[in-house]
């Protein structure tokens, strides 16, 4: 047995099982025979095991330096450290599709275990098996991770140095894929609900899955932002790069669904929107892969290009068309007829859905605009960060505004108490904004301060409401903590407000400066005094590192580096970041005197409140985890109000 | 000095190193962030370390020292590379639509939502039908 043999066997078996599963699931529905459904379910575990075998075969090939595999020869070197070798399966196209396929079989296995009526179960399985047919089909044909080379080299060059420069690379892609793949389950539930024309129960049943996917997606995005900040050496975390946009779009749509699903659960409305959001969120994950992997759009993320573009485009169209065609078929039955009072919870959630969907639309338009202009007018145009920032600021502010007042509004129509709360909150907003202006901040930054305080006030009012309600009913106030969905969502909302504050300040008050210093020379910048003391050279085996020794008056010695990889013809900067609660100090070595080490060119980037963005990212993950903690569902089942 | 040899062999020809780079003020980076690096995969002239981007930053710094305004500096790069160099598409010609479309799209979305959620009257025929059935004796 060789890795190539085991890998090809695993992929082929997974494809065969998925095809069989798809056929059995469809038969189960159209024949109305439970035995077919049983058969399809019995294939879940074998499919997962086949995919796992294929994945382990790739790890085996990497660990044993089996350069007869094209993937290993292209992306691995015997000099790679162990952790880099272990994460190399997702360093390039074929391996990441394999990881995606593996995670898909895992989700299908877990989703298939859930009890559902046989009609919907058949369709849920059919859709998930169908998705697997696509991924393993791609691996079996155009992007095989187990293609062999007739003349294997003795050693390869290793993965892209950007990927081995930071341990985050082990984490960020896996989180991203767990999020992307996770959205296939709600999609499958939605398709099943539309085919069987049962429009209500699926929302409750898939909320858990969507929240899981959303949590991974959020964590993956924050991890990616942090990776970009620490590795790419430009001192930023978000560049509106097409690939960032591509993963932001499903995040926005999934967020929209999590909120409108609440309305359907509580009031039975927004059915059509929920179907649309879930379909589009899943389709957007496929579209994102098409964008990243096809080379149609220039991007810093194009690590892994290949011939899979048309396949992913076709799959995207298929998934979208299936969802939207089903939706148009049932549209008369899922239409809402009730009137919504604008000052009610559902009114705020509807407006929120508008902001999320509108934001997704704006990002799609901006991302594809250059492509369309080039295709139809032949002209080259750029749509970049300044454009997206200008359009995103009002949309983000609108969301922050709704996020505060929405949860305080009662369902159906406003009560006097809710209006009093609203006036109080608007007072806090105005006061916070004026405070910011008085401190000399820009209008945007002042508004961000106002919105942050406004949201904190809203959360305090909600906690007060919840705790007082319990005390009045003679219950322990601590019982409030057991309302996991409420508490978790408050934590996430607080984190979003904090993130908003961090984004506003770090975007407005970033200071970036560069200066060439001779040995012993000092530089006074941004309240900091730094002295260049020379360079130091380190031979780290797979790379050379040149480190500038910079003495600062506040943080001691810092050592920003340049990394020289043999496979790259220009050095990669490895910044040194000093995180403080107020400002981040981001030191970069840009260039140095190669003859005597007499001078070095240093860049310093000072960015306020970035530290709190990582705190906010952590809080979002913790809040989501708190909601998902198993006990929460037991509590709800016992009849404690979930909202 | 193995590393000197190593660097000399691999990097000196690629980079060339005549003199230390010039000092760059925050203003330089602010302007460079609005300009695309012509040879990079979607990076601005502030972020990229390619030769062209380094050169662009140097030019911006020089022009600022000569007292040129931000508009003049951007115009200089547009002359050289075309409007494609601007990350914020100009609000005229073919790129005006980049700004107009999102507004139009948001308006259509809002209008669609409003139209969809507008409470609808039940059609008259249905009401009459229901009334008739109420009056008729059960079959």
JSON list of C-alpha atoms in Angstrom, two decimals, chain B residues 4-104:
[
{"chain": "B", "resi": 4, "resn": "UNK", "atom": "CA", "xyz": [26.67, 37.64, 3.33]},
{"chain": "B", "resi": 5, "resn": "UNK", "atom": "CA", "xyz": [27.54, 35.32, 0.52]},
{"chain": "B", "resi": 6, "resn": "UNK", "atom": "CA", "xyz": [24.05, 33.92, 0.58]},
{"chain": "B", "resi": 7, "resn": "UNK", "atom": "CA", "xyz": [22.45, 37.32, 0.44]},
{"chain": "B", "resi": 8, "resn": "UNK", "atom": "CA", "xyz": [24.86, 38.54, -2.18]},
{"chain": "B", "resi": 9, "resn": "UNK", "atom": "CA", "xyz": [24.14, 35.55, -4.36]},
{"chain": "B", "resi": 10, "resn": "UNK", "atom": "CA", "xyz": [20.40, 35.57, -4.13]},
{"chain": "B", "resi": 11, "resn": "UNK", "atom": "CA", "xyz": [19.14, 39.00, -3.35]},
{"chain": "B", "resi": 12, "resn": "UNK", "atom": "CA", "xyz": [21.51, 41.75, -4.31]},
{"chain": "B", "resi": 13, "resn": "UNK", "atom": "CA", "xyz": [20.92, 41.38, -8.03]},
{"chain": "B", "resi": 14, "resn": "UNK", "atom": "CA", "xyz": [17.19, 41.37, -7.47]},
{"chain": "B", "resi": 15, "resn": "UNK", "atom": "CA", "xyz": [17.04, 44.38, -5.19]},
{"chain": "B", "resi": 16, "resn": "UNK", "atom": "CA", "xyz": [20.02, 46.48, -6.06]},
{"chain": "B", "resi": 17, "resn": "UNK", "atom": "CA", "xyz": [21.10, 48.81, -3.30]},
{"chain": "B", "resi": 18, "resn": "UNK", "atom": "CA", "xyz": [22.55, 52.15, -4.23]},
{"chain": "B", "resi": 19, "resn": "UNK", "atom": "CA", "xyz": [21.61, 54.21, -1.21]},
{"chain": "B", "resi": 20, "resn": "UNK", "atom": "CA", "xyz": [19.36, 54.02, 1.82]},
{"chain": "B", "resi": 21, "resn": "UNK", "atom": "CA", "xyz": [15.67, 54.65, 1.13]},
{"chain": "B", "resi": 22, "resn": "UNK", "atom": "CA", "xyz": [14.26, 58.14, 1.82]},
{"chain": "B", "resi": 23, "resn": "UNK", "atom": "CA", "xyz": [12.20, 59.02, 4.87]},
{"chain": "B", "resi": 24, "resn": "UNK", "atom": "CA", "xyz": [8.45, 58.82, 4.40]},
{"chain": "B", "resi": 25, "resn": "UNK", "atom": "CA", "xyz": [5.96, 60.88, 6.37]},
{"chain": "B", "resi": 26, "resn": "UNK", "atom": "CA", "xyz": [2.48, 59.63, 7.36]},
{"chain": "B", "resi": 27, "resn": "UNK", "atom": "CA", "xyz": [1.10, 61.85, 4.57]},
{"chain": "B", "resi": 28, "resn": "UNK", "atom": "CA", "xyz": [2.96, 59.74, 1.99]},
{"chain": "B", "resi": 29, "resn": "UNK", "atom": "CA", "xyz": [1.28, 56.58, 3.21]},
{"chain": "B", "resi": 30, "resn": "UNK", "atom": "CA", "xyz": [-2.11, 58.24, 3.34]},
{"chain": "B", "resi": 31, "resn": "UNK", "atom": "CA", "xyz": [-1.85, 59.13, -0.36]},
{"chain": "B", "resi": 32, "resn": "UNK", "atom": "CA", "xyz": [-0.23, 55.81, -1.30]},
{"chain": "B", "resi": 33, "resn": "UNK", "atom": "CA", "xyz": [-3.14, 53.89, 0.24]},
{"chain": "B", "resi": 34, "resn": "UNK", "atom": "CA", "xyz": [-5.44, 55.45, -2.38]},
{"chain": "B", "resi": 35, "resn": "UNK", "atom": "CA", "xyz": [-3.26, 54.22, -5.24]},
{"chain": "B", "resi": 36, "resn": "UNK", "atom": "CA", "xyz": [-3.01, 50.73, -6.61]},
{"chain": "B", "resi": 37, "resn": "UNK", "atom": "CA", "xyz": [0.35, 49.05, -6.89]},
{"chain": "B", "resi": 38, "resn": "UNK", "atom": "CA", "xyz": [0.47, 48.42, -10.66]},
{"chain": "B", "resi": 39, "resn": "UNK", "atom": "CA", "xyz": [2.26, 45.07, -10.51]},
{"chain": "B", "resi": 40, "resn": "UNK", "atom": "CA", "xyz": [0.76, 43.52, -7.38]},
{"chain": "B", "resi": 41, "resn": "UNK", "atom": "CA", "xyz": [-2.17, 41.22, -6.76]},
{"chain": "B", "resi": 42, "resn": "UNK", "atom": "CA", "xyz": [-4.58, 43.72, -5.30]},
{"chain": "B", "resi": 43, "resn": "UNK", "atom": "CA", "xyz": [-2.36, 45.64, -2.91]},
{"chain": "B", "resi": 44, "resn": "UNK", "atom": "CA", "xyz": [-2.09, 49.38, -2.54]},
{"chain": "B", "resi": 45, "resn": "UNK", "atom": "CA", "xyz": [1.12, 51.32, -3.08]},
{"chain": "B", "resi": 46, "resn": "UNK", "atom": "CA", "xyz": [1.31, 51.79, 0.70]},
{"chain": "B", "resi": 47, "resn": "UNK", "atom": "CA", "xyz": [1.25, 48.08, 1.52]},
{"chain": "B", "resi": 48, "resn": "UNK", "atom": "CA", "xyz": [3.32, 46.51, -1.19]},
{"chain": "B", "resi": 49, "resn": "UNK", "atom": "CA", "xyz": [7.07, 46.08, -1.07]},
{"chain": "B", "resi": 50, "resn": "UNK", "atom": "CA", "xyz": [7.48, 45.60, -4.79]},
{"chain": "B", "resi": 51, "resn": "UNK", "atom": "CA", "xyz": [10.00, 47.82, -6.54]},
{"chain": "B", "resi": 52, "resn": "UNK", "atom": "CA", "xyz": [7.26, 49.83, -8.25]},
{"chain": "B", "resi": 53, "resn": "UNK", "atom": "CA", "xyz": [5.43, 50.53, -4.99]},
{"chain": "B", "resi": 54, "resn": "UNK", "atom": "CA", "xyz": [8.68, 51.57, -3.26]},
{"chain": "B", "resi": 55, "resn": "UNK", "atom": "CA", "xyz": [9.36, 53.88, -6.18]},
{"chain": "B", "resi": 56, "resn": "UNK", "atom": "CA", "xyz": [5.83, 55.30, -6.01]},
{"chain": "B", "resi": 57, "resn": "UNK", "atom": "CA", "xyz": [6.24, 56.11, -2.32]},
{"chain": "B", "resi": 58, "resn": "UNK", "atom": "CA", "xyz": [9.54, 57.82, -3.08]},
{"chain": "B", "resi": 59, "resn": "UNK", "atom": "CA", "xyz": [7.92, 59.90, -5.84]},
{"chain": "B", "resi": 60, "resn": "UNK", "atom": "CA", "xyz": [5.04, 60.87, -3.54]},
{"chain": "B", "resi": 61, "resn": "UNK", "atom": "CA", "xyz": [7.50, 61.95, -0.86]},
{"chain": "B", "resi": 62, "resn": "UNK", "atom": "CA", "xyz": [9.46, 64.05, -3.37]},
{"chain": "B", "resi": 63, "resn": "UNK", "atom": "CA", "xyz": [6.36, 65.67, -4.81]},
{"chain": "B", "resi": 64, "resn": "UNK", "atom": "CA", "xyz": [5.12, 66.50, -1.32]},
{"chain": "B", "resi": 65, "resn": "UNK", "atom": "CA", "xyz": [8.45, 68.15, -0.59]},
{"chain": "B", "resi": 66, "resn": "UNK", "atom": "CA", "xyz": [8.10, 70.20, -3.76]},
{"chain": "B", "resi": 67, "resn": "UNK", "atom": "CA", "xyz": [4.83, 71.45, -2.31]},
{"chain": "B", "resi": 68, "resn": "UNK", "atom": "CA", "xyz": [2.50, 69.56, -4.66]},
{"chain": "B", "resi": 69, "resn": "UNK", "atom": "CA", "xyz": [-1.02, 68.89, -3.43]},
{"chain": "B", "resi": 70, "resn": "UNK", "atom": "CA", "xyz": [-2.61, 65.47, -3.08]},
{"chain": "B", "resi": 71, "resn": "UNK", "atom": "CA", "xyz": [-4.71, 66.13, -6.22]},
{"chain": "B", "resi": 72, "resn": "UNK", "atom": "CA", "xyz": [-1.63, 66.99, -8.27]},
{"chain": "B", "resi": 73, "resn": "UNK", "atom": "CA", "xyz": [0.15, 63.87, -7.08]},
{"chain": "B", "resi": 74, "resn": "UNK", "atom": "CA", "xyz": [-2.77, 61.63, -7.95]},
{"chain": "B", "resi": 75, "resn": "UNK", "atom": "CA", "xyz": [-3.12, 63.34, -11.34]},
{"chain": "B", "resi": 76, "resn": "UNK", "atom": "CA", "xyz": [0.54, 62.58, -12.00]},
{"chain": "B", "resi": 77, "resn": "UNK", "atom": "CA", "xyz": [-0.04, 58.86, -11.45]},
{"chain": "B", "resi": 78, "resn": "UNK", "atom": "CA", "xyz": [-3.27, 58.89, -13.46]},
{"chain": "B", "resi": 79, "resn": "UNK", "atom": "CA", "xyz": [-1.30, 60.44, -16.35]},
{"chain": "B", "resi": 80, "resn": "UNK", "atom": "CA", "xyz": [1.18, 57.63, -16.11]},
{"chain": "B", "resi": 81, "resn": "UNK", "atom": "CA", "xyz": [-1.04, 54.61, -15.55]},
{"chain": "B", "resi": 82, "resn": "UNK", "atom": "CA", "xyz": [-4.59, 55.71, -16.31]},
{"chain": "B", "resi": 83, "resn": "UNK", "atom": "CA", "xyz": [-7.48, 55.95, -13.88]},
{"chain": "B", "resi": 84, "resn": "UNK", "atom": "CA", "xyz": [-7.11, 52.29, -13.10]},
{"chain": "B", "resi": 85, "resn": "UNK", "atom": "CA", "xyz": [-4.42, 53.36, -10.59]},
{"chain": "B", "resi": 86, "resn": "UNK", "atom": "CA", "xyz": [-7.02, 54.99, -8.31]},
{"chain": "B", "resi": 87, "resn": "UNK", "atom": "CA", "xyz": [-8.55, 52.66, -5.73]},
{"chain": "B", "resi": 88, "resn": "UNK", "atom": "CA", "xyz": [-11.48, 54.96, -5.30]},
{"chain": "B", "resi": 89, "resn": "UNK", "atom": "CA", "xyz": [-13.03, 55.01, -8.78]},
{"chain": "B", "resi": 90, "resn": "UNK", "atom": "CA", "xyz": [-13.67, 58.56, -10.07]},
{"chain": "B", "resi": 91, "resn": "UNK", "atom": "CA", "xyz": [-17.30, 59.62, -9.98]},
{"chain": "B", "resi": 92, "resn": "UNK", "atom": "CA", "xyz": [-17.70, 60.02, -13.75]},
{"chain": "B", "resi": 93, "resn": "UNK", "atom": "CA", "xyz": [-17.66, 57.98, -16.92]},
{"chain": "B", "resi": 94, "resn": "UNK", "atom": "CA", "xyz": [-17.73, 54.22, -16.65]},
{"chain": "B", "resi": 95, "resn": "UNK", "atom": "CA", "xyz": [-16.75, 54.22, -12.97]},
{"chain": "B", "resi": 96, "resn": "UNK", "atom": "CA", "xyz": [-19.59, 56.55, -11.98]},
{"chain": "B", "resi": 97, "resn": "UNK", "atom": "CA", "xyz": [-21.75, 53.45, -12.14]},
{"chain": "B", "resi": 98, "resn": "UNK", "atom": "CA", "xyz": [-19.66, 51.79, -9.45]},
{"chain": "B", "resi": 99, "resn": "UNK", "atom": "CA", "xyz": [-20.97, 54.49, -7.10]},
{"chain": "B", "resi": 100, "resn": "UNK", "atom": "CA", "xyz": [-24.48, 54.72, -8.49]},
{"chain": "B", "resi": 101, "resn": "UNK", "atom": "CA", "xyz": [-25.22, 50.99, -8.65]},
{"chain": "B", "resi": 102, "resn": "UNK", "atom": "CA", "xyz": [-25.01, 50.27, -4.90]},
{"chain": "B", "resi": 103, "resn": "UNK", "atom": "CA", "xyz": [-27.41, 53.16, -4.27]},
{"chain": "B", "resi": 104, "resn": "UNK", "atom": "CA", "xyz": [-29.80, 51.89, -6.92]}
]
